[in-house]
XYZ file of C-alpha atoms in Angstrom:
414
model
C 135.354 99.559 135.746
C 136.625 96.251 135.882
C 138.685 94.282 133.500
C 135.748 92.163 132.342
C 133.830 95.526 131.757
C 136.684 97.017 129.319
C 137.127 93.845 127.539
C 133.182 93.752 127.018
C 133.065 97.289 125.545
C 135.918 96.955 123.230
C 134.409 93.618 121.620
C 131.617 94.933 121.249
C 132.494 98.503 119.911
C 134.831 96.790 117.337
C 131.920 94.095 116.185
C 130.009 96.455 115.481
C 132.333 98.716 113.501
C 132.995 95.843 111.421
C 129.722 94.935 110.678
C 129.632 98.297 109.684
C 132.357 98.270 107.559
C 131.473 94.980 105.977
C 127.996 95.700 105.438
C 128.535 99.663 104.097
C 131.708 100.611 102.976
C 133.814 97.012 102.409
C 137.591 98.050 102.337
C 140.139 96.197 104.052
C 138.986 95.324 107.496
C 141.974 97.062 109.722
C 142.025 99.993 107.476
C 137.912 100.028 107.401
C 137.864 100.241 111.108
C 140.587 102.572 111.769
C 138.550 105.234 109.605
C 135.450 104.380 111.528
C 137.009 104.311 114.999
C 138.696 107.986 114.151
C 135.366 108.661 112.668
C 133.772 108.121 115.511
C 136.340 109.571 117.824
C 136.081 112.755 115.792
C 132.454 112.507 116.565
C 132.503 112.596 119.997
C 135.026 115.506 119.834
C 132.590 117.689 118.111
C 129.906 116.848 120.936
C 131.620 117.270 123.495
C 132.860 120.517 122.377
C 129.380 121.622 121.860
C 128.768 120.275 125.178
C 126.436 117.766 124.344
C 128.502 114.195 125.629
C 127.724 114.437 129.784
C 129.700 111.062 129.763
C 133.132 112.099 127.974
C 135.114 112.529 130.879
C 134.453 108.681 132.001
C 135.252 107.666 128.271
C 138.891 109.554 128.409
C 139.317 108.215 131.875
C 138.594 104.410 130.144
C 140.876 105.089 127.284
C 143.965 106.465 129.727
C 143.668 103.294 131.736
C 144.180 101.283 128.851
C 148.183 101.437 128.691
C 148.782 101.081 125.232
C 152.011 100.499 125.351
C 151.939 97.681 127.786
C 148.938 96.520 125.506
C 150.529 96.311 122.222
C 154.088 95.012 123.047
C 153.643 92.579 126.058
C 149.965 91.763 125.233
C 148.854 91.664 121.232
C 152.542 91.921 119.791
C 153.441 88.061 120.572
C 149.943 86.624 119.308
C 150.463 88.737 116.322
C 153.856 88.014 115.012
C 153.220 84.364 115.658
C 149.761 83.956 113.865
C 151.666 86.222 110.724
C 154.937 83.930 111.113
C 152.717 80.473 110.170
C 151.916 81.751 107.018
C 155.151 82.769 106.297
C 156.534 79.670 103.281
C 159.740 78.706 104.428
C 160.677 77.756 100.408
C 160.043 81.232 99.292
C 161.633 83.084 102.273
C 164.921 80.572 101.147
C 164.344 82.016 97.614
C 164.029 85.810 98.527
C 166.002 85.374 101.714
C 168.819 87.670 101.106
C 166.848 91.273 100.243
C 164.485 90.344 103.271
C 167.770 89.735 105.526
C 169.546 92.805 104.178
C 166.252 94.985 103.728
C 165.633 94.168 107.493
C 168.438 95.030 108.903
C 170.998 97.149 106.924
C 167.936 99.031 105.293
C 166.228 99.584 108.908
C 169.862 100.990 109.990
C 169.912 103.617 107.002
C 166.840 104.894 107.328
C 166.899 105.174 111.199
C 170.511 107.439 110.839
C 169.161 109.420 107.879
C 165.780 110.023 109.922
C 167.190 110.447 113.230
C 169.644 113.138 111.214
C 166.704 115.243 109.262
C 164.830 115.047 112.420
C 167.363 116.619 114.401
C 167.316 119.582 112.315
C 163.724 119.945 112.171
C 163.389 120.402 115.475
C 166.635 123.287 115.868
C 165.103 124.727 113.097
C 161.475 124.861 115.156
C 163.322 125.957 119.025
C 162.331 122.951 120.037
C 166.491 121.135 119.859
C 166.124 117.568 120.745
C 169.649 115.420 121.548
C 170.588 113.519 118.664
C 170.689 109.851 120.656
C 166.767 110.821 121.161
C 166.187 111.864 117.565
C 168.035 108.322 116.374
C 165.286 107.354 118.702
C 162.695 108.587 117.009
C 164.106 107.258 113.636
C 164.234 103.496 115.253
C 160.712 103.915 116.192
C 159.419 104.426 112.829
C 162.083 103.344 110.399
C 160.969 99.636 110.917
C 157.421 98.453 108.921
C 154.812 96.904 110.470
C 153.923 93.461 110.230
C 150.582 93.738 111.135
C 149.688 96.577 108.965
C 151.870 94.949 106.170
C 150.420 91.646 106.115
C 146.530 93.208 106.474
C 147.336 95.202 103.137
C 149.139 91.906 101.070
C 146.892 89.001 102.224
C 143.986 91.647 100.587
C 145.946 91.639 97.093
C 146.625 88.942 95.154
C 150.130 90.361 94.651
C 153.662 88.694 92.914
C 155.158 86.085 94.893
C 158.279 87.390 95.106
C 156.974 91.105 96.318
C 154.489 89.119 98.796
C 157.360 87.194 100.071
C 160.113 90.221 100.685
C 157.114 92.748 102.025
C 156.321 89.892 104.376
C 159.280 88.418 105.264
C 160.497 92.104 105.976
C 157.919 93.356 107.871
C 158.245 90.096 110.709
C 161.857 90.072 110.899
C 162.484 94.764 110.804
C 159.956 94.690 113.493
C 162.331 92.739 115.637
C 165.296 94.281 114.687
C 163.841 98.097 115.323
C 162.525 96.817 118.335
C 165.682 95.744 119.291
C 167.456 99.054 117.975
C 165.488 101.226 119.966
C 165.647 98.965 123.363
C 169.743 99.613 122.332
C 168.944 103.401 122.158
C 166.605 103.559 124.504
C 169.455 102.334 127.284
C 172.154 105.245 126.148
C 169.570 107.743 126.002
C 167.799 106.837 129.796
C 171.157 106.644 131.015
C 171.916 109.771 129.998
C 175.382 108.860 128.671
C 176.965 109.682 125.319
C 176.401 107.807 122.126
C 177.922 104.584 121.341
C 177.938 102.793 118.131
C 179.983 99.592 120.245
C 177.151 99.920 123.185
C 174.467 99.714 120.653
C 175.908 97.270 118.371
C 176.852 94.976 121.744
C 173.327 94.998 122.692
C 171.865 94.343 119.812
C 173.751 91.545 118.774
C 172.258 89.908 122.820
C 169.113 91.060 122.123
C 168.541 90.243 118.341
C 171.003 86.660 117.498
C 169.443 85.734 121.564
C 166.121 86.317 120.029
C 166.273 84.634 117.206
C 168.219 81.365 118.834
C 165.342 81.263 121.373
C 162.861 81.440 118.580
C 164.118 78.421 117.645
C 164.423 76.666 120.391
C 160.262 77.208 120.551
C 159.979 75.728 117.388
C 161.766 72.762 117.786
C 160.531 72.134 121.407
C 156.802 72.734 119.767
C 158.183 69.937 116.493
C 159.159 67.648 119.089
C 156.157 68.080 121.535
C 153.434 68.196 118.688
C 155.171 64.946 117.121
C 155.199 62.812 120.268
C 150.815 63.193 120.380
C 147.755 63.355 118.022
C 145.116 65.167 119.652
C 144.373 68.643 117.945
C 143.336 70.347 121.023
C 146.839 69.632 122.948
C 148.594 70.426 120.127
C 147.041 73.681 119.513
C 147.164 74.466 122.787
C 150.713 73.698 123.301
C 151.697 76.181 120.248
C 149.675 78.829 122.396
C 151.816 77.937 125.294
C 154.750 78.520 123.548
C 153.797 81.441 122.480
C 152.484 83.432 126.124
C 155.278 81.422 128.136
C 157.733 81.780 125.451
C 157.121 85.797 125.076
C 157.430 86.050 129.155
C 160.370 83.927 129.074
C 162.480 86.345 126.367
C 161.660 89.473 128.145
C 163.393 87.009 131.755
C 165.986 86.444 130.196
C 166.879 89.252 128.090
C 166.693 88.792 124.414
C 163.782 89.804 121.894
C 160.783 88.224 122.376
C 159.213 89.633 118.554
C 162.331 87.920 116.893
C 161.707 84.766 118.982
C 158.009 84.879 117.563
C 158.780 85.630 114.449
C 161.582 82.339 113.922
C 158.988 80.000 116.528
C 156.360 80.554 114.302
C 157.880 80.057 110.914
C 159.539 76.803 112.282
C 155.929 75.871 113.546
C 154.237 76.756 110.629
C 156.722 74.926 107.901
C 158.379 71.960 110.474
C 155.835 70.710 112.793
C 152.718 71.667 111.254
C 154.026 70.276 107.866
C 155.033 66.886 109.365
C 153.784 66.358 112.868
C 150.081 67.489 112.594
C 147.583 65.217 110.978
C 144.969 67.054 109.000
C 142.438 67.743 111.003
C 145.265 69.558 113.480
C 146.455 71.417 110.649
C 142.753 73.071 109.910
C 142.761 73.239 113.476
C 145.442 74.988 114.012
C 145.065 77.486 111.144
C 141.553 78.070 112.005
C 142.448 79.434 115.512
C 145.612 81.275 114.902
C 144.039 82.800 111.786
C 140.891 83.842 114.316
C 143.455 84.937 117.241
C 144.981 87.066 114.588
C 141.643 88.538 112.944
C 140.014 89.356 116.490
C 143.331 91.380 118.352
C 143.698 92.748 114.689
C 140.027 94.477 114.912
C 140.623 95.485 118.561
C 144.006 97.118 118.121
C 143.197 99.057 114.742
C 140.065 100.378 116.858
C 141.995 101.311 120.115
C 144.323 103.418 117.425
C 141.588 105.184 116.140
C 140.292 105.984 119.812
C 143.998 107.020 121.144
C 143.035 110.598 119.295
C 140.933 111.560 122.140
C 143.679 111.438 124.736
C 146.358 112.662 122.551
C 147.626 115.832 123.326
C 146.955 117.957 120.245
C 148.927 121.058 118.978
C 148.529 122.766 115.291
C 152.404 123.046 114.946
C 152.972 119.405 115.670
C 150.487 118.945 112.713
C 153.027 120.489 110.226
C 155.503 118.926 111.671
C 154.053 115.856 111.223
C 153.388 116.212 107.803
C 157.289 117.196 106.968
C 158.330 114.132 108.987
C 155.951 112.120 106.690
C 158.008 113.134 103.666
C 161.130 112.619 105.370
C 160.334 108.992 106.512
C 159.244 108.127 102.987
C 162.587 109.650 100.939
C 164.595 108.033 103.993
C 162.528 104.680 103.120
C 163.497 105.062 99.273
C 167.173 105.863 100.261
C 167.330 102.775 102.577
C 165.743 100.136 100.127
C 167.836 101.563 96.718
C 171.007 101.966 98.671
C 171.026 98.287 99.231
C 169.718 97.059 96.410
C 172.593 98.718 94.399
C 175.400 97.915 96.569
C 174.249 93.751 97.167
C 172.446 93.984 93.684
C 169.513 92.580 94.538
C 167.915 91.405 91.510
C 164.522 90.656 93.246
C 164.173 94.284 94.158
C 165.445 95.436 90.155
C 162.199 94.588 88.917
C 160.123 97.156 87.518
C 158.298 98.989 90.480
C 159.446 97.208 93.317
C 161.654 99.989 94.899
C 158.339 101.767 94.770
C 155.983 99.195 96.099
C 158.245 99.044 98.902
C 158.521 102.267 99.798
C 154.839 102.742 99.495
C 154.066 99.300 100.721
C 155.932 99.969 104.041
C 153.598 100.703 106.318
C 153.955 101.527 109.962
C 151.383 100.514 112.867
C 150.139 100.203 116.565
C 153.935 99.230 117.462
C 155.622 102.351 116.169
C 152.791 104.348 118.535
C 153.490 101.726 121.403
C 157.503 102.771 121.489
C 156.701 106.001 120.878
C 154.330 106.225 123.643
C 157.440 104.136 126.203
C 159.562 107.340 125.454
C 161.047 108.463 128.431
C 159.091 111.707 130.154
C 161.258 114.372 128.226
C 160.229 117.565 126.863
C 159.398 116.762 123.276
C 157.717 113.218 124.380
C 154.050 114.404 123.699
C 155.325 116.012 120.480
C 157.310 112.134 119.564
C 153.224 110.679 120.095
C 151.379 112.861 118.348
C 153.777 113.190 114.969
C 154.373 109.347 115.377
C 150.541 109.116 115.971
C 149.922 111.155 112.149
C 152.326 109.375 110.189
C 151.018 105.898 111.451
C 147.272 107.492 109.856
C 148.591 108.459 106.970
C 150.578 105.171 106.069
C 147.935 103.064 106.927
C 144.603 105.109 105.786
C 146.666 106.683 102.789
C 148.943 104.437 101.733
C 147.159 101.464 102.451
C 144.074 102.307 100.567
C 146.192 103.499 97.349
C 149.061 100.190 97.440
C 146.949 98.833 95.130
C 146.484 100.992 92.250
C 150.290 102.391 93.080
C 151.144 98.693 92.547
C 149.763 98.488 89.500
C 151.444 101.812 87.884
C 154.562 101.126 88.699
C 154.628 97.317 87.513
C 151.959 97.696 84.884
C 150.703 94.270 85.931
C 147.097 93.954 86.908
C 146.417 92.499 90.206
């Protein structure tokens, strides 16, 4: 099958799921068709269990070629953060800028130690002991939210400012910083060398502050491009230059290419969009970003749905799953109330935030993709599959109840 092939099927699997979805059942579009695609994935289980699907062997065989990893981080991720990043109002980031700094960092920290820690004695307690570098890991993998997920969920709500703007703002920059964490862990543990808070501070500070410094280098070099012309096709097509040659660029020369997105794209979206662009760039411009974002949106929620037909299942891992579920949520709570006491963050005092955050954080396709670059160790396929069921539940549970969990715990109506 050639890449043309694949690429056909996918787009044409996921219109069609979203017609579906649109048409019949008319939830959120990344959350409709991740319950269709596992629908239908469930589906084709059953028949081919019964013995009824001749052709399921070619459709796992399509699905393993498809690295997913590879996919999500050096394909979809940049497009993603970008596209999310230009929506992103640089005047209320400045006003809420302080619990999305600390929430994003500090808070990712927390809850990666107290999830890596619980973790660790989950799996001694199940004969299945796991090194506590990997189990920190494991915590960096998940403790971040994800952007994508996050910003499906709020730009479906008409929700507070202030919430929209921290959930948000949180989601773009913790991505980059987990990513970053577990590229720091990931080194000690391949290594095979001991833990060390100074190694894994030492890269993080290259990776993330080189990330972010890059990011805006992009954004200036798109302000000062984009202000030099008028012509709406250059100028969009110079901001998606920046983005694929800027992505391939961080990864050269060794810093993180989501932070660089993330900072490229605000600058883009607030600087040079605001007062380079005439008008008819501007709709331009947010026409196909808000398209790029919509279409490898659809695609990726569908190839997560699919991914349960190659995952190796086991009924232990299930339970497993479920208990590391609760953990990630009380390790969530802990990690946003911990620093909202000790910074006093009055944003995050008001009635029901802590708990729309905690329930609002969802994780995504990039918590699967790290999980899924785990080095080849014993417990790796157990690391998918119990990443693979808490990433369902956050987005199919918790994104389908944010709403009316919103409105309980602020008694505001939305």
């Amino acid at each position: 099958m050639t890449v043309f092939d694949l690429i056909a099927i996918l787009l044409t699997y996921t219109a069609l799921l979203s017609y579906v979805n649109d048409k019949v059942f008319r939830v959120p579009e990344t959350i409709g068709l991740l319950i269709l695609s596992l629908g239908a994935a469930l589906l084709f289980l059953i028949a081919e269990w019964l013995g009824v699907a001749p052709f399921a062997d070619s459709v796992k065989k399509t699905l393993v070629s498809i690295d997913f990893n590879q996919t999500m981080m050096q394909g979809f991720l940049s497009y993603l953060l970008f596209a999310g990043a230009l929506g992103v109002s640089l005047k209320h980031l400045r006003v809420d800028m302080k619990p999305v700094l600390i929430l994003s960092t500090i808070g990712v920290l927390i809850s990666t130690v107290l999830f890596g820690s619980a973790i660790y004695f989950v799996f001694e307690a199940t004969n299945q002991p796991l090194s506590f570098v990997y189990c920190l890991l494991f915590g960096a993998l998940l403790s971040p939210t994800d952007p994508i997920a996050v910003l499906s969920i709020v730009r479906s709500l008409e929700l507070p400012k202030s919430l929209e703007t921290i959930l948000s703002g949180e989601s773009l920059l913790n991505d980059g910083v987990g990513a970053v964490l577990f590229l720091s862990l990931y080194g000690v543990a391949a290594e095979g060398g001991t833990f060390s808070v100074l190694r894994v501070f030492e890269v993080f500070m290259i990776e993330a502050v080189g990330g972010a410094f890059f990011g805006l280098v992009l954004g200036w070099s798109a302000y000062l491009l984009t202000r030099s012309i008028d012509n709406y096709k250059v100028e969009v097509l110079l901001t998606l230059a920046i983005v694929t040659g800027g992505y391939a660029l961080a990864s050269v020369i060794g810093v993180s290419g989501p932070l660089a997105m993330v900072v490229a794209g605000i600058i883009v979206g607030n600087k040079a969009r605001k007062f380079t662009m005439s008008e008819q760039t501007q709709d331009s411009l947010d026409h196909f970003w808000e398209m790029v974002e919509s279409i490898i949106n659809a695609v990726l929620f569908v190839l997560i749905g699919l991914e349960i037909l190659v995952l190796p299942f086991q009924i232990e891992t299930l339970w497993i799953g479920m208990g590391a579920i609760i953990l990630l949520l009380g390790s969530r709570w802990i990690s946003v109330y911990i620093p909202r006491k000790l910074f006093r963050l009055r944003q995050v005092d008001a009635p029901g935030v802590q708990t729309s955050l905690v329930w609002g954080g969802l994780r995504g396709g990039i918590s699967i993709a790290l999980a899924l670059s785990v080095p080849p160790i014993p417990q790796r396929n157990m690391i998918v599959l119990i990443t693979y069921i808490v990433v369902i539940f956050s987005i199919v549970v918790q994104g389908l109840s944010f709403k009316s969990v919103l409105k309980k715990s602020t008694a505001q109506t939305i």
